[in-house]
Amino acid sequence: MKRLRVDEPPLSSAPDITTDAAPLIALKPVQTLRRRWPALLAMLLTAAMLIGLGHELLDHGLAGLRRAVPASPGFYLFFLVSYFALPVCDFLIFRRLWDVPADAFPALNRKRIANDILIGYSGDAYFYAWARARLHMVAAPFGAVKDVSIVSGITGNLTAFLLGAVALPLGYQLIAPDVIRAMIWSLSFALAISLGVLLFSRRVFSLPRRDLWFIFWMDCLRITVTCVAIALAWSWAMPSVSVGMWMFLVAGRQLVSRLPFLPNKDLLFANFAILVIGQDRTLSDLMAFTGASTLLMHLLLTLLFGAVYVLERMREWRHTD
């Protein structure tokens, strides 16, 4: 029988558990990071939104809130309707697509706030991360988020084109010729982009056609509700101006907001509104107060949803302990 030397390790047929388990142990931090990156992205975007909102409010938002405050409660009622039209319609869309629960509504509000305050489509990236964190609910969130964003953009461009066809012949005398040319070029470019997407729709979109039509009509409803509600809000704040005139101005506002190559859009709309209505001081105060109220709503909702998120995480930690 062969004798083992002292310096030789004993032979064993059992597998080396430490060696086999090492790769699995090394993978755990990577898997944990993959599971947690949506939450990390959400926290980073929330912090960025708070910083952006603070900058906007300290820059000119608080000055707008200090101006003449509308006394009519109708202004605040219709302002809230116009504010929540977008997240409510988005919720109905994703409710149909994914059967999302009620906690999708705060995420959709964050999506809207991030798109308004941060760079474009940052909110869509956040909502994609939110959906990825709930893959048991949806298999391919990227395609749906992409399609909803594209259809929303196409709907906005088509609406702007229709409004331009109505508003420009009526108000072209109040606008400088070079601005009108810039508006026409911008409208043509936006319409060309939309038509190009529609021509290659089979390669661009991943959702079924019936879902795309549902998204389109919901976006039309959202734009209509937003425009009508803000026009009614302004008519309650300034009853001396007719609702029809406010609707005309809101149509111009919607048109200007969709033009890609037009600088100083807010200033252009404000000057156009003053030329149409007059009462430059009262109107400028109303526009400033509306913008500041929107920023304030962004801030309040961001703080509210952030507090709810922190409370939920604290409850989870208590249950795990």
Coordinates of N, CA and C in Angstrom, one line a residue, residues 206-303:
S206 N -43.9 48.5 -31.9 CA -43.9 47.1 -31.5 C -45.3 46.7 -31.0
L207 N -46.1 47.6 -30.7 CA -47.5 47.3 -30.1 C -48.4 47.0 -31.3
P208 N -49.5 46.3 -31.0 CA -50.5 46.1 -32.0 C -51.2 47.4 -32.4
R209 N -51.8 47.3 -33.6 CA -52.4 48.6 -34.2 C -53.5 49.1 -33.3
R210 N -54.3 48.2 -32.8 CA -55.4 48.6 -32.0 C -55.0 49.4 -30.7
D211 N -53.8 48.9 -30.1 CA -53.3 49.7 -29.0 C -52.7 51.0 -29.4
L212 N -52.1 51.1 -30.6 CA -51.6 52.4 -31.0 C -52.7 53.4 -31.3
W213 N -53.8 52.9 -31.8 CA -55.0 53.8 -32.0 C -55.6 54.2 -30.7
F214 N -55.6 53.3 -29.7 CA -56.1 53.7 -28.4 C -55.2 54.8 -27.8
I215 N -53.9 54.7 -27.9 CA -52.9 55.7 -27.4 C -53.2 57.0 -28.1
F216 N -53.4 56.9 -29.4 CA -53.6 58.2 -30.2 C -54.8 58.9 -29.7
W217 N -55.9 58.2 -29.6 CA -57.2 58.9 -29.1 C -57.1 59.3 -27.7
M218 N -56.4 58.6 -26.9 CA -56.2 59.1 -25.5 C -55.3 60.4 -25.5
D219 N -54.3 60.5 -26.4 CA -53.5 61.7 -26.5 C -54.4 62.9 -27.0
C220 N -55.2 62.6 -27.9 CA -56.1 63.6 -28.4 C -57.0 64.1 -27.3
L221 N -57.5 63.2 -26.5 CA -58.4 63.6 -25.4 C -57.6 64.4 -24.4
R222 N -56.4 64.0 -24.1 CA -55.5 64.7 -23.1 C -55.2 66.1 -23.6
I223 N -54.9 66.3 -24.9 CA -54.6 67.6 -25.4 C -55.9 68.5 -25.3
T224 N -57.0 67.9 -25.7 CA -58.3 68.7 -25.6 C -58.6 69.1 -24.2
V225 N -58.6 68.2 -23.3 CA -58.9 68.5 -21.9 C -57.9 69.6 -21.4
T226 N -56.6 69.4 -21.6 CA -55.7 70.4 -21.2 C -55.9 71.8 -21.7
C227 N -56.2 71.9 -23.0 CA -56.4 73.2 -23.6 C -57.7 73.8 -23.1
V228 N -58.8 73.0 -23.1 CA -60.0 73.6 -22.6 C -60.0 74.0 -21.1
A229 N -59.3 73.2 -20.3 CA -59.3 73.4 -18.9 C -58.5 74.7 -18.6
I230 N -57.3 74.9 -19.2 CA -56.5 76.0 -19.0 C -57.2 77.3 -19.5
A231 N -57.9 77.2 -20.6 CA -58.7 78.3 -21.1 C -59.8 78.7 -20.1
L232 N -60.4 77.7 -19.6 CA -61.5 78.1 -18.6 C -60.9 78.6 -17.3
A233 N -59.7 78.1 -16.9 CA -59.0 78.7 -15.7 C -58.7 80.1 -16.0
W234 N -58.1 80.5 -17.1 CA -57.8 81.9 -17.4 C -59.0 82.7 -17.5
S235 N -60.1 82.2 -18.0 CA -61.3 83.0 -18.1 C -61.9 83.3 -16.8
W236 N -61.7 82.4 -15.8 CA -62.2 82.6 -14.4 C -61.3 83.7 -13.8
A237 N -60.0 83.7 -14.1 CA -59.1 84.7 -13.6 C -59.3 86.0 -14.2
M238 N -59.6 86.1 -15.5 CA -59.8 87.4 -16.2 C -61.2 87.3 -16.9
P239 N -62.3 87.4 -16.2 CA -63.6 87.3 -16.8 C -63.9 88.3 -17.9
S240 N -63.1 89.4 -17.9 CA -63.3 90.4 -19.0 C -63.0 90.0 -20.4
V241 N -62.2 88.9 -20.5 CA -61.9 88.3 -21.8 C -62.8 87.1 -22.0
S242 N -63.3 87.0 -23.2 CA -64.2 85.9 -23.5 C -63.5 84.5 -23.5
V243 N -64.3 83.5 -23.3 CA -63.7 82.1 -23.3 C -63.2 81.8 -24.7
G244 N -63.9 82.3 -25.8 CA -63.5 82.0 -27.1 C -62.1 82.6 -27.4
M245 N -61.9 83.8 -26.9 CA -60.6 84.4 -27.1 C -59.5 83.6 -26.4
W246 N -59.8 83.1 -25.2 CA -58.8 82.3 -24.5 C -58.6 81.0 -25.2
M247 N -59.6 80.4 -25.8 CA -59.4 79.2 -26.6 C -58.5 79.5 -27.8
F248 N -58.6 80.6 -28.4 CA -57.8 81.0 -29.5 C -56.3 81.1 -29.0
L249 N -56.1 81.7 -27.9 CA -54.8 81.9 -27.3 C -54.2 80.6 -26.9
V250 N -55.0 79.7 -26.3 CA -54.5 78.4 -25.9 C -54.1 77.6 -27.2
A251 N -54.9 77.7 -28.2 CA -54.5 77.1 -29.5 C -53.1 77.6 -30.0
G252 N -52.9 78.9 -29.9 CA -51.6 79.4 -30.2 C -50.5 78.9 -29.3
R253 N -50.8 78.8 -28.0 CA -49.8 78.3 -27.1 C -49.5 76.8 -27.4
Q254 N -50.4 76.0 -27.7 CA -50.2 74.6 -28.1 C -49.4 74.5 -29.3
L255 N -49.7 75.4 -30.3 CA -48.9 75.4 -31.5 C -47.5 75.8 -31.3
V256 N -47.2 76.9 -30.5 CA -45.9 77.3 -30.3 C -45.1 76.3 -29.5
S257 N -45.7 75.6 -28.6 CA -45.0 74.6 -27.8 C -44.4 73.4 -28.6
R258 N -45.0 73.1 -29.8 CA -44.6 72.0 -30.6 C -43.6 72.3 -31.6
L259 N -43.2 73.6 -31.8 CA -42.3 74.0 -32.8 C -40.9 73.8 -32.4
P260 N -40.1 73.0 -33.2 CA -38.8 72.6 -32.7 C -37.7 73.7 -32.9
F261 N -37.8 74.6 -33.9 CA -36.8 75.5 -34.2 C -37.1 76.9 -33.8
L262 N -38.0 77.1 -33.0 CA -38.4 78.5 -32.6 C -37.9 78.8 -31.2
P263 N -37.0 79.8 -31.1 CA -36.4 80.2 -29.8 C -37.4 81.1 -29.0
N264 N -37.2 81.1 -27.7 CA -38.0 82.0 -26.8 C -39.5 81.8 -27.0
K265 N -40.0 80.5 -26.9 CA -41.4 80.2 -27.2 C -42.3 80.9 -26.2
D266 N -41.9 80.9 -24.9 CA -42.7 81.5 -23.9 C -42.9 83.0 -24.1
L267 N -41.8 83.6 -24.5 CA -41.8 85.1 -24.7 C -42.6 85.4 -26.0
L268 N -42.5 84.5 -27.0 CA -43.3 84.7 -28.2 C -44.8 84.6 -27.9
F269 N -45.2 83.6 -27.1 CA -46.6 83.5 -26.8 C -47.1 84.6 -25.9
A270 N -46.3 85.0 -24.9 CA -46.7 86.2 -24.1 C -46.9 87.4 -24.9
N271 N -46.0 87.7 -25.8 CA -46.2 88.9 -26.6 C -47.4 88.8 -27.5
F272 N -47.6 87.6 -28.1 CA -48.8 87.4 -28.9 C -50.1 87.6 -28.1
A273 N -50.1 87.1 -26.9 CA -51.3 87.2 -26.1 C -51.5 88.7 -25.7
I274 N -50.5 89.4 -25.4 CA -50.6 90.8 -25.1 C -51.2 91.6 -26.3
L275 N -50.7 91.3 -27.5 CA -51.2 92.0 -28.7 C -52.6 91.7 -28.9
V276 N -53.1 90.5 -28.6 CA -54.5 90.1 -28.9 C -55.4 90.7 -27.8
I277 N -55.0 90.5 -26.6 CA -55.9 90.9 -25.5 C -55.6 92.3 -24.9
G278 N -54.4 92.7 -24.9 CA -54.0 93.9 -24.2 C -53.9 93.6 -22.7
Q279 N -54.0 94.6 -21.9 CA -53.9 94.5 -20.4 C -52.6 93.8 -20.1
D280 N -51.5 94.3 -20.6 CA -50.2 93.6 -20.6 C -49.8 93.3 -19.2
R281 N -50.0 94.2 -18.2 CA -49.5 93.9 -16.8 C -50.3 92.8 -16.2
T282 N -51.7 92.8 -16.3 CA -52.5 91.8 -15.8 C -52.3 90.4 -16.4
L283 N -52.1 90.5 -17.7 CA -51.9 89.2 -18.5 C -50.6 88.6 -18.1
S284 N -49.5 89.4 -18.1 CA -48.2 88.9 -17.7 C -48.2 88.3 -16.3
D285 N -48.9 89.0 -15.4 CA -49.0 88.5 -14.0 C -49.7 87.1 -14.0
L286 N -50.8 87.0 -14.8 CA -51.5 85.7 -14.9 C -50.6 84.6 -15.5
M287 N -49.9 84.9 -16.5 CA -49.0 83.9 -17.1 C -47.9 83.5 -16.2
A288 N -47.3 84.5 -15.5 CA -46.3 84.1 -14.5 C -46.8 83.3 -13.3
F289 N -48.0 83.6 -12.9 CA -48.6 82.9 -11.8 C -48.9 81.5 -12.2
T290 N -49.4 81.3 -13.4 CA -49.7 79.9 -13.9 C -48.4 79.1 -14.0
G291 N -47.3 79.7 -14.5 CA -46.1 78.9 -14.6 C -45.5 78.6 -13.2
A292 N -45.6 79.6 -12.3 CA -45.1 79.3 -11.0 C -46.0 78.3 -10.2
S293 N -47.3 78.3 -10.5 CA -48.2 77.3 -9.9 C -47.8 75.9 -10.4
T294 N -47.5 75.8 -11.7 CA -47.1 74.5 -12.2 C -45.8 74.0 -11.5
L295 N -44.8 74.9 -11.3 CA -43.6 74.5 -10.7 C -43.9 74.1 -9.2
L296 N -44.8 74.8 -8.6 CA -45.1 74.5 -7.2 C -45.8 73.1 -7.1
M297 N -46.6 72.8 -8.0 CA -47.3 71.5 -8.0 C -46.2 70.4 -8.3
H298 N -45.3 70.7 -9.2 CA -44.2 69.7 -9.4 C -43.4 69.4 -8.1
L299 N -43.1 70.5 -7.3 CA -42.4 70.4 -6.1 C -43.2 69.6 -5.0
L300 N -44.4 70.0 -4.9 CA -45.2 69.3 -3.9 C -45.4 67.8 -4.1
L301 N -45.7 67.5 -5.4 CA -45.8 66.1 -5.7 C -44.5 65.3 -5.6
T302 N -43.4 65.9 -6.0 CA -42.1 65.2 -5.8 C -41.8 65.0 -4.3
L303 N -42.1 65.9 -3.5 CA -41.9 65.7 -2.0 C -42.8 64.7 -1.5

